[in-house]
Coordinates of C-alpha atoms in Angstrom, one line a residue:
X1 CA 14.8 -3.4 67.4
X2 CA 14.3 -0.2 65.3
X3 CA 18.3 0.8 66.0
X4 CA 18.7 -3.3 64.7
X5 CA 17.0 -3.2 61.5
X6 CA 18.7 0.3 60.6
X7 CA 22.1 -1.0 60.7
X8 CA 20.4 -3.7 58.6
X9 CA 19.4 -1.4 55.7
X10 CA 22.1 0.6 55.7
X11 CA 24.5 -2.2 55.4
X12 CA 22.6 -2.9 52.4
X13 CA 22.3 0.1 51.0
X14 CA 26.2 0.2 51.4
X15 CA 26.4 -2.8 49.7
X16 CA 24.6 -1.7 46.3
X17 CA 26.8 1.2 46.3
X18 CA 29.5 -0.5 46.4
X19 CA 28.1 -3.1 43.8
X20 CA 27.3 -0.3 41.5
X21 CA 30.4 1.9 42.0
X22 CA 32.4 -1.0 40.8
X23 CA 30.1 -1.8 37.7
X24 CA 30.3 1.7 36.4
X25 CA 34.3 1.4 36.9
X26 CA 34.4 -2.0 35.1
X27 CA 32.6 -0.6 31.9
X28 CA 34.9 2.1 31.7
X29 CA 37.5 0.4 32.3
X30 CA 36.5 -1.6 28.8
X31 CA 38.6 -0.6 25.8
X32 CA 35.3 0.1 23.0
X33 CA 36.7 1.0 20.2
X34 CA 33.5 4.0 20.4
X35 CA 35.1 5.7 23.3
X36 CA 37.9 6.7 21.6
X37 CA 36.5 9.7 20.5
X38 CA 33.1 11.6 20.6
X39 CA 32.5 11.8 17.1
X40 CA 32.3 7.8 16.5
X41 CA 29.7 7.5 19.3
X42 CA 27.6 9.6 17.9
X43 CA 27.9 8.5 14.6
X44 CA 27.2 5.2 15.9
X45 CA 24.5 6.5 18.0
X46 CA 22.4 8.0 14.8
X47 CA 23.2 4.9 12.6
X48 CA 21.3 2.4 15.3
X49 CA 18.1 5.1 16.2
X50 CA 18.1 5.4 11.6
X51 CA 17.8 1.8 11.9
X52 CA 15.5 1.2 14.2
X53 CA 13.1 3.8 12.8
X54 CA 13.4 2.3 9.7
X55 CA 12.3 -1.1 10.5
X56 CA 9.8 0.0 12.6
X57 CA 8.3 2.0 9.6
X58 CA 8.8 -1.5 7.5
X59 CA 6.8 -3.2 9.9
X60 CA 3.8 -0.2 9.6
X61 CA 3.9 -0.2 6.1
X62 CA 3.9 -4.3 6.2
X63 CA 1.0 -4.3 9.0
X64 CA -1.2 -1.8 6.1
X65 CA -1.5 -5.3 5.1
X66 CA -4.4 -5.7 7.4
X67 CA -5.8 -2.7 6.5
X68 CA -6.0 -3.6 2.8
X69 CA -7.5 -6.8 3.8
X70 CA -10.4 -5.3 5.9
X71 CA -10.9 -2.6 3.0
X72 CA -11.2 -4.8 0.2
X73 CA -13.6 -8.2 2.1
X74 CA -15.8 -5.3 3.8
X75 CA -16.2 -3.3 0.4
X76 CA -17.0 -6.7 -1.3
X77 CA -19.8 -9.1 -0.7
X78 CA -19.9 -12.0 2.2
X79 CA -19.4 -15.3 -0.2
X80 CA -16.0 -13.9 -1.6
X81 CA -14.5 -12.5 2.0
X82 CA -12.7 -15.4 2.9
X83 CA -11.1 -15.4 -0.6
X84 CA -9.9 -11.4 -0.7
X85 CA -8.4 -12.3 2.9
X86 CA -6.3 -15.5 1.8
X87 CA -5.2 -14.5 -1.2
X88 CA -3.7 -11.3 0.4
X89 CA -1.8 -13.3 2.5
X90 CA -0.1 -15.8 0.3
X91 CA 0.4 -13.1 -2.7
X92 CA 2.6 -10.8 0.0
X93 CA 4.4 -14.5 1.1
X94 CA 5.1 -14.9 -2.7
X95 CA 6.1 -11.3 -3.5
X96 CA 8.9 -11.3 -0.6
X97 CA 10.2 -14.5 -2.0
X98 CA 10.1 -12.6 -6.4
X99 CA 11.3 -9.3 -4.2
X100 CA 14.4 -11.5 -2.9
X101 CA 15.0 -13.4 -5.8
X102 CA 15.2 -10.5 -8.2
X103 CA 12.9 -7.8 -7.6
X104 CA 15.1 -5.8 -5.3
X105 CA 18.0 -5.8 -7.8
X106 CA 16.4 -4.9 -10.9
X107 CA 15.8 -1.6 -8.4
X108 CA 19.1 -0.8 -7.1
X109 CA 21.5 -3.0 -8.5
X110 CA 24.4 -0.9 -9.6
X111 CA 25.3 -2.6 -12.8
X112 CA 22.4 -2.0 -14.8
X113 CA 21.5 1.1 -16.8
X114 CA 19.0 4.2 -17.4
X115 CA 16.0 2.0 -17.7
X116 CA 16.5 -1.2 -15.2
X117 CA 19.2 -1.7 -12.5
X118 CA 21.0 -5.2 -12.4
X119 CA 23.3 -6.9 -9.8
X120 CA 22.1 -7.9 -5.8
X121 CA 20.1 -10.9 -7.1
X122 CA 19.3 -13.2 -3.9
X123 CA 19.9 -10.3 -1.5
X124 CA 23.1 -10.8 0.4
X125 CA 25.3 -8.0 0.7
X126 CA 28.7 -8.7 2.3
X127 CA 28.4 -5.2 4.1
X128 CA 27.7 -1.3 3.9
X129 CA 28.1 1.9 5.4
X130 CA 25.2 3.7 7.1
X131 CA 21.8 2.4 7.3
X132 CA 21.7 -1.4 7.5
X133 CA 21.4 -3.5 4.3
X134 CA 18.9 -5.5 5.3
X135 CA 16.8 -3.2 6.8
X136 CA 16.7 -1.2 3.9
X137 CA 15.9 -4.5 1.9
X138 CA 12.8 -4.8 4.4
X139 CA 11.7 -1.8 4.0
X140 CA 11.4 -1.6 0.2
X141 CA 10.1 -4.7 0.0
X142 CA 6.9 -3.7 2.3
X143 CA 6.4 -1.1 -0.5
X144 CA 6.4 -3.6 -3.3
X145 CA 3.4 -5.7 -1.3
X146 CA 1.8 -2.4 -0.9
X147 CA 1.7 -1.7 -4.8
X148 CA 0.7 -5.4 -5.9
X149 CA -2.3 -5.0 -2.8
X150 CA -3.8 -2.6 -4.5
X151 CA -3.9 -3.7 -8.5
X152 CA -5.6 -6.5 -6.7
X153 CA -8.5 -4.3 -6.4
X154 CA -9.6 -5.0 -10.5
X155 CA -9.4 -8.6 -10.2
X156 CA -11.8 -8.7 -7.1
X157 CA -14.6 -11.4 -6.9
X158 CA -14.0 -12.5 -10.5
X159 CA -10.3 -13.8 -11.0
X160 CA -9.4 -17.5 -10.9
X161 CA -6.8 -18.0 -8.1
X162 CA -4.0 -19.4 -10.2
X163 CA -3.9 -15.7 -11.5
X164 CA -3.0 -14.0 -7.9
X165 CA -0.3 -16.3 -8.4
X166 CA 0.8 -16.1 -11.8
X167 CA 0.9 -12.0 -11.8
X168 CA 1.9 -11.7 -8.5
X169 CA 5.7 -13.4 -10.0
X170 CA 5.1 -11.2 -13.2
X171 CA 4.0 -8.1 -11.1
X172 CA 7.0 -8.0 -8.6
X173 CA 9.9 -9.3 -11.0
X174 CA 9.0 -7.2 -14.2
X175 CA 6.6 -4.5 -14.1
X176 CA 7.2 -2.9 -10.2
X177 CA 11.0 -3.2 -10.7
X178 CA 10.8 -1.1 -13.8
X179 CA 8.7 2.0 -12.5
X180 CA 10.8 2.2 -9.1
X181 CA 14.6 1.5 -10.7
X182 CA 13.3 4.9 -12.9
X183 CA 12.3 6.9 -10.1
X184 CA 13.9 5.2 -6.8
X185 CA 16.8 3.3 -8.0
X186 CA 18.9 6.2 -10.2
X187 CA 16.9 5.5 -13.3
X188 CA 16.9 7.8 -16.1
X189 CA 13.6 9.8 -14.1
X190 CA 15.4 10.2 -11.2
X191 CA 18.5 11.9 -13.3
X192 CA 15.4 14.2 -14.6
X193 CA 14.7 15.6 -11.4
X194 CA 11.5 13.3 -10.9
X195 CA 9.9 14.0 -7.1
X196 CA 8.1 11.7 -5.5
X197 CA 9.1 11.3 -1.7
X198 CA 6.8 7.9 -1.2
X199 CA 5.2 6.6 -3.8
X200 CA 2.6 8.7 -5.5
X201 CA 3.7 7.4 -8.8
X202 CA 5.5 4.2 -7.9
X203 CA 3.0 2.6 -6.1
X204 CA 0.0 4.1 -6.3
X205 CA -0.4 4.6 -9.4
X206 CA 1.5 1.6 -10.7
X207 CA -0.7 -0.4 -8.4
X208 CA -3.9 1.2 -10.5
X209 CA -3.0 0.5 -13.7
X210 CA -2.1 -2.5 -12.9
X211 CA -5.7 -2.6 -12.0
X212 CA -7.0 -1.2 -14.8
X213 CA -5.4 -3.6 -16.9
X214 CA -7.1 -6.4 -15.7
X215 CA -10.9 -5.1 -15.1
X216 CA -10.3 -4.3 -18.7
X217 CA -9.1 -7.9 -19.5
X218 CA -11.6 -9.5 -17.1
X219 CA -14.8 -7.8 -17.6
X220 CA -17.6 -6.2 -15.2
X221 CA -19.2 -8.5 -12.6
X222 CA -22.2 -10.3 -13.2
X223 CA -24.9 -8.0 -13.2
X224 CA -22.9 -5.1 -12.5
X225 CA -24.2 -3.6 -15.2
X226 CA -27.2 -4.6 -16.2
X227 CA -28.0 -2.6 -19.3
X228 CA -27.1 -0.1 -21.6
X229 CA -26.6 3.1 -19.3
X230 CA -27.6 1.4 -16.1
X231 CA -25.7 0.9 -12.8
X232 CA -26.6 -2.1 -11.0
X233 CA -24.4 -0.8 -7.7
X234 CA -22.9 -3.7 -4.8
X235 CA -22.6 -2.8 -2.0
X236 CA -20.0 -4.4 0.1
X237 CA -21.0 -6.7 2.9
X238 CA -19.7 -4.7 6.0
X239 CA -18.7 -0.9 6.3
X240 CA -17.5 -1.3 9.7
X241 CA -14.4 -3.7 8.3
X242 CA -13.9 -1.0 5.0
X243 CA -13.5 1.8 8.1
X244 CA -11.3 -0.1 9.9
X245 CA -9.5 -1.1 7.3
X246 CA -9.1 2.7 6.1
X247 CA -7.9 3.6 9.8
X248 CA -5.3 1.0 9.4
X249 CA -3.7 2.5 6.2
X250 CA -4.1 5.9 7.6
X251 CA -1.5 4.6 11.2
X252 CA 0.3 2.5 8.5
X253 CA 0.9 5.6 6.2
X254 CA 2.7 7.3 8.9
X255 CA 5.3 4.5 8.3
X256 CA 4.9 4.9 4.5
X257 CA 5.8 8.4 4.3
X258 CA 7.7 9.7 7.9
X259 CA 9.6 6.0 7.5
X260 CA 11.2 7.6 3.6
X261 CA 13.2 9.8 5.7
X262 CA 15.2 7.0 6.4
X263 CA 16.6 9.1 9.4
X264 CA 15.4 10.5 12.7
X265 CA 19.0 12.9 13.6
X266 CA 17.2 15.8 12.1
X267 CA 13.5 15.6 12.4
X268 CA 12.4 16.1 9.5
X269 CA 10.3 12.8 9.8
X270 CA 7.7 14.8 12.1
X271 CA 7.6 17.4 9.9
X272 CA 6.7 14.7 7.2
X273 CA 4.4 13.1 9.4
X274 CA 2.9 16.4 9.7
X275 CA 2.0 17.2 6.0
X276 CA 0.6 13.6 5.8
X277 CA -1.9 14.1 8.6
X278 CA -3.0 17.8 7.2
X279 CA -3.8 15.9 3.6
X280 CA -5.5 13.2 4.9
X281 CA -7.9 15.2 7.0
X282 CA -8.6 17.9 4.6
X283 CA -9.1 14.6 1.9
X284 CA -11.7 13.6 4.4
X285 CA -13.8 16.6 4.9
X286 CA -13.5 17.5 1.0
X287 CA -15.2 14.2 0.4
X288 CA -17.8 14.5 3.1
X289 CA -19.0 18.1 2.1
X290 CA -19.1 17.4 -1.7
X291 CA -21.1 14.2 -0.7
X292 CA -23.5 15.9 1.0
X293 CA -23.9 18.8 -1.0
X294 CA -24.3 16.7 -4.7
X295 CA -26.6 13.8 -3.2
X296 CA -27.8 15.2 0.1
X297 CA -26.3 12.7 2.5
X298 CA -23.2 12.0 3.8
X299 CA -22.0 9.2 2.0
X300 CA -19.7 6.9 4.3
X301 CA -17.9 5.2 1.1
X302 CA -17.2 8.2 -0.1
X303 CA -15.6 9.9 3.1
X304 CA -13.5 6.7 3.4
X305 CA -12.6 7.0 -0.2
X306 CA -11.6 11.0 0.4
X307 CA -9.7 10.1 3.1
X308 CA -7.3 7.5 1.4
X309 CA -6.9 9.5 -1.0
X310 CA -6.3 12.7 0.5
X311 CA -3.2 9.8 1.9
X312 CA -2.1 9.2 -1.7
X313 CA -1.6 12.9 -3.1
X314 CA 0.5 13.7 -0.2
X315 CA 2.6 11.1 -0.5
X316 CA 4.4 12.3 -3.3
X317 CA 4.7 15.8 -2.2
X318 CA 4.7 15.6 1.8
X319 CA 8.6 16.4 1.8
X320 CA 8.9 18.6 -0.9
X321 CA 5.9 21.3 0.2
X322 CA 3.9 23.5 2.9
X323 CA 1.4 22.9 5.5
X324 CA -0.9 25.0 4.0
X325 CA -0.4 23.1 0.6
X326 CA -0.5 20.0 1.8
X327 CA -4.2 21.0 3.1
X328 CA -4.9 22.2 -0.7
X329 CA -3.9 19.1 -1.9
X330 CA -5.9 16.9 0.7
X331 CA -8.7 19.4 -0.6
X332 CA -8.4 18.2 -4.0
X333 CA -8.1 15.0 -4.1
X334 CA -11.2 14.4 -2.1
X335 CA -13.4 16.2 -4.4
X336 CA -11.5 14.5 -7.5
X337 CA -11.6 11.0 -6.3
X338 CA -15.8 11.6 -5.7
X339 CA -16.1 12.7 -9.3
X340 CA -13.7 10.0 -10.8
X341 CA -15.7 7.2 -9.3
X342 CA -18.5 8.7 -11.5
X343 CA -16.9 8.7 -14.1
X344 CA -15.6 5.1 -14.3
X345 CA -19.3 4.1 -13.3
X346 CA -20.3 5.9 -16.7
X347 CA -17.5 4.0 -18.6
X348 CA -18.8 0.7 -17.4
X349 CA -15.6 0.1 -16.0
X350 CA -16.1 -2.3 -13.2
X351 CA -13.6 -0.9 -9.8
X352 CA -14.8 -2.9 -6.7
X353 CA -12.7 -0.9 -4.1
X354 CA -12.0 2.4 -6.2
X355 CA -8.7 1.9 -6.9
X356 CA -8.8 3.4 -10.2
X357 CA -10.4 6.8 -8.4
X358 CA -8.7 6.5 -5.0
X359 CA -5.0 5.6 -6.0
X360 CA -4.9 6.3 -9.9
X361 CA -6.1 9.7 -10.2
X362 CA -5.1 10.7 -6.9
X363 CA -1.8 9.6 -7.6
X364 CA -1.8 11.3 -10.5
X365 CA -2.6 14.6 -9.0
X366 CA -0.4 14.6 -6.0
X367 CA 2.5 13.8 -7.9
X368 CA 1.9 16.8 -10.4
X369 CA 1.2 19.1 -7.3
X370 CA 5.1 19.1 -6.8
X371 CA 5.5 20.6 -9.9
X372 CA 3.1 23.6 -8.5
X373 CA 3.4 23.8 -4.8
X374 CA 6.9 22.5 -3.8
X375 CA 9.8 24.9 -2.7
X376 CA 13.0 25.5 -3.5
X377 CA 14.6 25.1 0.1
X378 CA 12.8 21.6 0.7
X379 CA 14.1 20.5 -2.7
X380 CA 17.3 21.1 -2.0
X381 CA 17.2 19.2 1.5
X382 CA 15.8 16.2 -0.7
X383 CA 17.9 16.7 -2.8
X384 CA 15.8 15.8 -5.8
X385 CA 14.7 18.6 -8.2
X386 CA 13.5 21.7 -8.3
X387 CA 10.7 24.1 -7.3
X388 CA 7.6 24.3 -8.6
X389 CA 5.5 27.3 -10.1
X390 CA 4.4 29.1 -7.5
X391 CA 7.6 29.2 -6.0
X392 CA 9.8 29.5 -9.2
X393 CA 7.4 31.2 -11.3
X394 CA 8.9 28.2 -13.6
X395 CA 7.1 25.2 -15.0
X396 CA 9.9 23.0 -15.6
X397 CA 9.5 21.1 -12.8
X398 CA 5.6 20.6 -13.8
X399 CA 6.8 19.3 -16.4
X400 CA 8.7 16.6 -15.4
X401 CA 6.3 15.4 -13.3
X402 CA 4.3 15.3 -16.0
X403 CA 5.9 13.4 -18.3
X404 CA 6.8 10.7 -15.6
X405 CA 3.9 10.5 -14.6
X406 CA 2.7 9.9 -18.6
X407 CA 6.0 7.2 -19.1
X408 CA 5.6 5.5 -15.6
X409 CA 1.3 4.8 -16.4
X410 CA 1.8 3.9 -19.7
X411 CA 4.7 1.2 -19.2
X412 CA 3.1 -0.3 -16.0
X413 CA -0.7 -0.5 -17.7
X414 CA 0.7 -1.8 -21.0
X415 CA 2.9 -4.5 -19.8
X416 CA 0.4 -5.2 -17.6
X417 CA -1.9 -5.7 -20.0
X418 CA 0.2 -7.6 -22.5
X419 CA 1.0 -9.9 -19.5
X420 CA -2.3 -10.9 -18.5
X421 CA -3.8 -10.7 -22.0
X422 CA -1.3 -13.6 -22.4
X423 CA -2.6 -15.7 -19.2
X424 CA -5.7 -15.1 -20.3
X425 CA -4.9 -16.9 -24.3
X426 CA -3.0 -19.6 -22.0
X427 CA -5.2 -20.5 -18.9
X428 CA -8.3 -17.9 -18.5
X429 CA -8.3 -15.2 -15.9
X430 CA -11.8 -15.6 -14.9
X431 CA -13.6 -18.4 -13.0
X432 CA -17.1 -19.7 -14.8
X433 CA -20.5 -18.0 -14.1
X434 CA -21.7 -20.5 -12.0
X435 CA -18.5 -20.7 -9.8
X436 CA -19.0 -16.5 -9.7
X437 CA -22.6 -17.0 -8.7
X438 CA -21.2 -19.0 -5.7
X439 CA -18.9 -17.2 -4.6
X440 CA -15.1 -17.8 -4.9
X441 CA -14.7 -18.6 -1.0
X442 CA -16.9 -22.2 -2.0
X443 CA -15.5 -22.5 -5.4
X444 CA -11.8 -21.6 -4.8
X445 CA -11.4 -22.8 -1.6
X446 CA -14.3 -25.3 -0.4
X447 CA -15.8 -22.9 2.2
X448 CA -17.1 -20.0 3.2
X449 CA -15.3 -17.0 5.3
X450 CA -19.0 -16.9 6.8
X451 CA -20.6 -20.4 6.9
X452 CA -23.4 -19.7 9.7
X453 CA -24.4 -16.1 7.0
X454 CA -24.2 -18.0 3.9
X455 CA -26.3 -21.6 5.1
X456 CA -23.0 -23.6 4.5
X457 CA -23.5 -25.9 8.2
X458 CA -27.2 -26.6 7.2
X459 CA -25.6 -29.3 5.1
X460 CA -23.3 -32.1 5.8
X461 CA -20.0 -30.6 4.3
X462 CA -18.1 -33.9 3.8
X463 CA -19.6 -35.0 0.5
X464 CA -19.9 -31.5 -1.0
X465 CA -17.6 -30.7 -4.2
X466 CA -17.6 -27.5 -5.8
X467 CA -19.7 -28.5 -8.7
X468 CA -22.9 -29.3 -5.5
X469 CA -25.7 -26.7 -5.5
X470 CA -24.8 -24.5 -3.0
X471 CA -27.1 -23.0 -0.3
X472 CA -27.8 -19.1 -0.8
X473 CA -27.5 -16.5 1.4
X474 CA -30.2 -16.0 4.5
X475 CA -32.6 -13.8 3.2
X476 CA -31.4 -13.9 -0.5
X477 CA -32.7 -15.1 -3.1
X478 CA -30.6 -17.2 -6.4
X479 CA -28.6 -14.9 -8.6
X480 CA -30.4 -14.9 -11.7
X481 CA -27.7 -16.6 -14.7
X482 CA -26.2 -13.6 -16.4
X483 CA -24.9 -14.9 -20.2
X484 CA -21.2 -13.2 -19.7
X485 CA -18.8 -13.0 -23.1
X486 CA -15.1 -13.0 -22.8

């Protein structure tokens, strides 16, 4: 029986020898075009893994998504959760539609000038060499979401919905496409030498003055400050959703900044990658010690906040310098962004999740530490500008970043401001105080993100509009009425 079965099996193993013998004879027998020469595979070989690296950075930097949504609900209070959430999601369905439509070509289209690009309206290229159209297209566009997510944070838990619309069209087709054709898209910065590898300046801090345009416009939030000189702080509703929503944007960034490479052939992503861990760590433990050592404990905002932007400097500069420097400038901008947040607390300017402090003036900074850390050789395999001090003993490349850094803030915060200051004469920008004192999950949306929390099923719902008196918070009591002028 044993002698049997070991014909058997050897028969068969004959047989898939056989079977794969002739398969591997078949597909070489195949005429591809590829195998005409070694050079063309190859070629083709790099194309495809560019690609695919690519997109899969798109999708990281389109998943930060999440991350920006856990950030901003958890660093917010419970009756406006549900709202920061939905919004977030329809205002990145609406910018990919803007991006499409126009945003992308006021960017790269190659018929425009110094200042704006023009041309590749309605994306649809008829075909290209190297990295895939469309994947590029994807990419960029998860960059755009990224910048309008985070001006979002000076409208928070006071702007009318209709506004998230409004700007979000405004935002992506006028004032985004402007700051990246400069820098991104061949504009008259990028002829300068401008460096910024991932977005220091076009996003980040594009994003914040954005921002800053509209707390301005919009006011502080009732009872945010009560008095002359006084500080009446919010806490947001869950710290575990603002850390997880920090963690997020820290995997994410990997796709951010490693995913600019645009290519895997050499490695250099890695190296990239690298720089970006080394700033956000350092950003981390700068804003834990300097917490600790000014109020005596180790404030968990603030290391969250030191960490993100420990993200932001680097991502200007992660390509162009050191490891070491790259530590330095984690370093920094922890330190800065606990100060900062200080600072806008004594100018009564109302910034519910730090943007101002965590992607303003961290932006700032990291894009001006190119002009002071970055070398010559990594320049030149960017291929954009120059060295900075230390390494040139020059400060002409400081000074570039400089003044982008001055034209790019100023443009995006005054057309900003300009184009909500005109919403506001048209429709308002904020909802009423008694719609604030709500909650804009209940008075934007007709319920709560956390009905059980807020008392919203001890009440039949059906008959409810959002003028009915509204059942407060377990354990709270009424928000007393605040007289707000705008």
């Amino acid at each position: 029986m044993q002698s049997i079965q070991s014909r058997r099996n050897a028969i068969q193993w004959g047989r898939w020898t056989m079977a794969a013998l002739l398969g591997i004879g078949w597909g070489l027998s195949i005429p591809v075009p590829a195998r005409a020469a070694d050079g063309p595979s190859v070629e083709m070989l790099n194309t495809g893994m560019n690609a695919l690296w690519v997109m899969l950075s798109a999708v990281l930097v389109l998943f930060m998504q999440a991350g920006f949504i856990l950030l901003e609900s958890g660093s917010t209070r419970m009756k406006n959760a549900g709202h920061i959430a939905g919004k977030t999601v329809f205002t990145v369905g609406l910018c990919s539609l803007v991006y499409w439509a126009v945003g992308y070509g006021l960017i790269f289209g190659s018929g425009g000038s110094g200042f704006i690009g023009w041309g590749d309206f309605f994306f649809n290229p008829q075909g290209a060499d190297g990295l895939p159209p469309f994947v590029f297209f994807t990419f960029q566009f998860a960059f755009a979401a990224v910048a309008l997510s985070i001006a979002w944070g000076g409208f928070a838990e006071r702007a009318k919905l209709s506004v998230y619309v409004v700007f979000t069209i405004l935002f992506t087709a006028v004032i985004y496409p402007v700051v990246a054709h400069w820098i991104w898209g061949g504009g008259w910065l990028a002829e300068h030498g401008k460096q910024d590898f991932a977005g220091s300046t076009v996003v980040h801090l594009t994003g914040a003055m954005a921002a800053l345009a509209a707390t301005l416009l919009l006011k502080p939030r009732l009872g945010r400050f009560a008095g002359k000189g006084a500080s009446g702080e919010m806490k947001g509703h869950n710290q575990v959703y603002t850390t997880l929503g920090v963690l997020i944007l820290w995997i994410g960034w990997f796709g951010f900044n490693a995913g600019s490479t645009l290519a895997v052939d050499d490695g250099f992503f890695g190296y990239v990658a690298m720089n970006t861990q080394l700033g956000a760590g350092a950003g981390a433990i700068a804003a834990l010690a300097i917490s600790w050592i000014v109020n005596g404990k180790a404030d968990i905002p603030t290391i969250l906040n030191g960490t993100l932007a420990g993200l932001v400097a680097i991502t200007a500069s992660c390509a162009f310098v050191e490891p070491w420097a790259a530590v330095l400038i984690g370093l920094v901008a922890g330190v800065l962004v606990f100060y900062s947040t200080k600072l806008f607390d004594k100018l009564r300017i109302d910034d519910p999740i730090y943007a101002l402090s965590v992607h303003g003036m961290a932006g700032i900074w990291g894009t001006l530490s190119n002009g002071i850390f970055a070398t010559t050789e990594l320049a030149a395999k960017v291929g954009v500008g120059t060295g900075g001090l230390l390494d040139t003993g020059s400060f002409h490349q400081l000074g570039v970043q400089a003044y982008g850094i001055a034209a790019a803030g100023a443009f995006a915060f005054l057309a900003s401001y300009g184009l909500l200051y005109g919403i506001k004469q048209i429709s308002g920008l904020r909802v009423r105080e008694d719609q604030e004192v709500m909650g804009l999950d209940l008075s934007e949306h007709g319920e709560y993100g956390y009905p059980e929390q807020m008392g919203q099923l001890d009440a039949p719902q059906h008959n409810r509009s959002a003028s009915s008196p509204v059942p407060q918070p377990i354990g709270h009591s009424p928000a007393k009425p605040v007289v707000l002028r705008r």
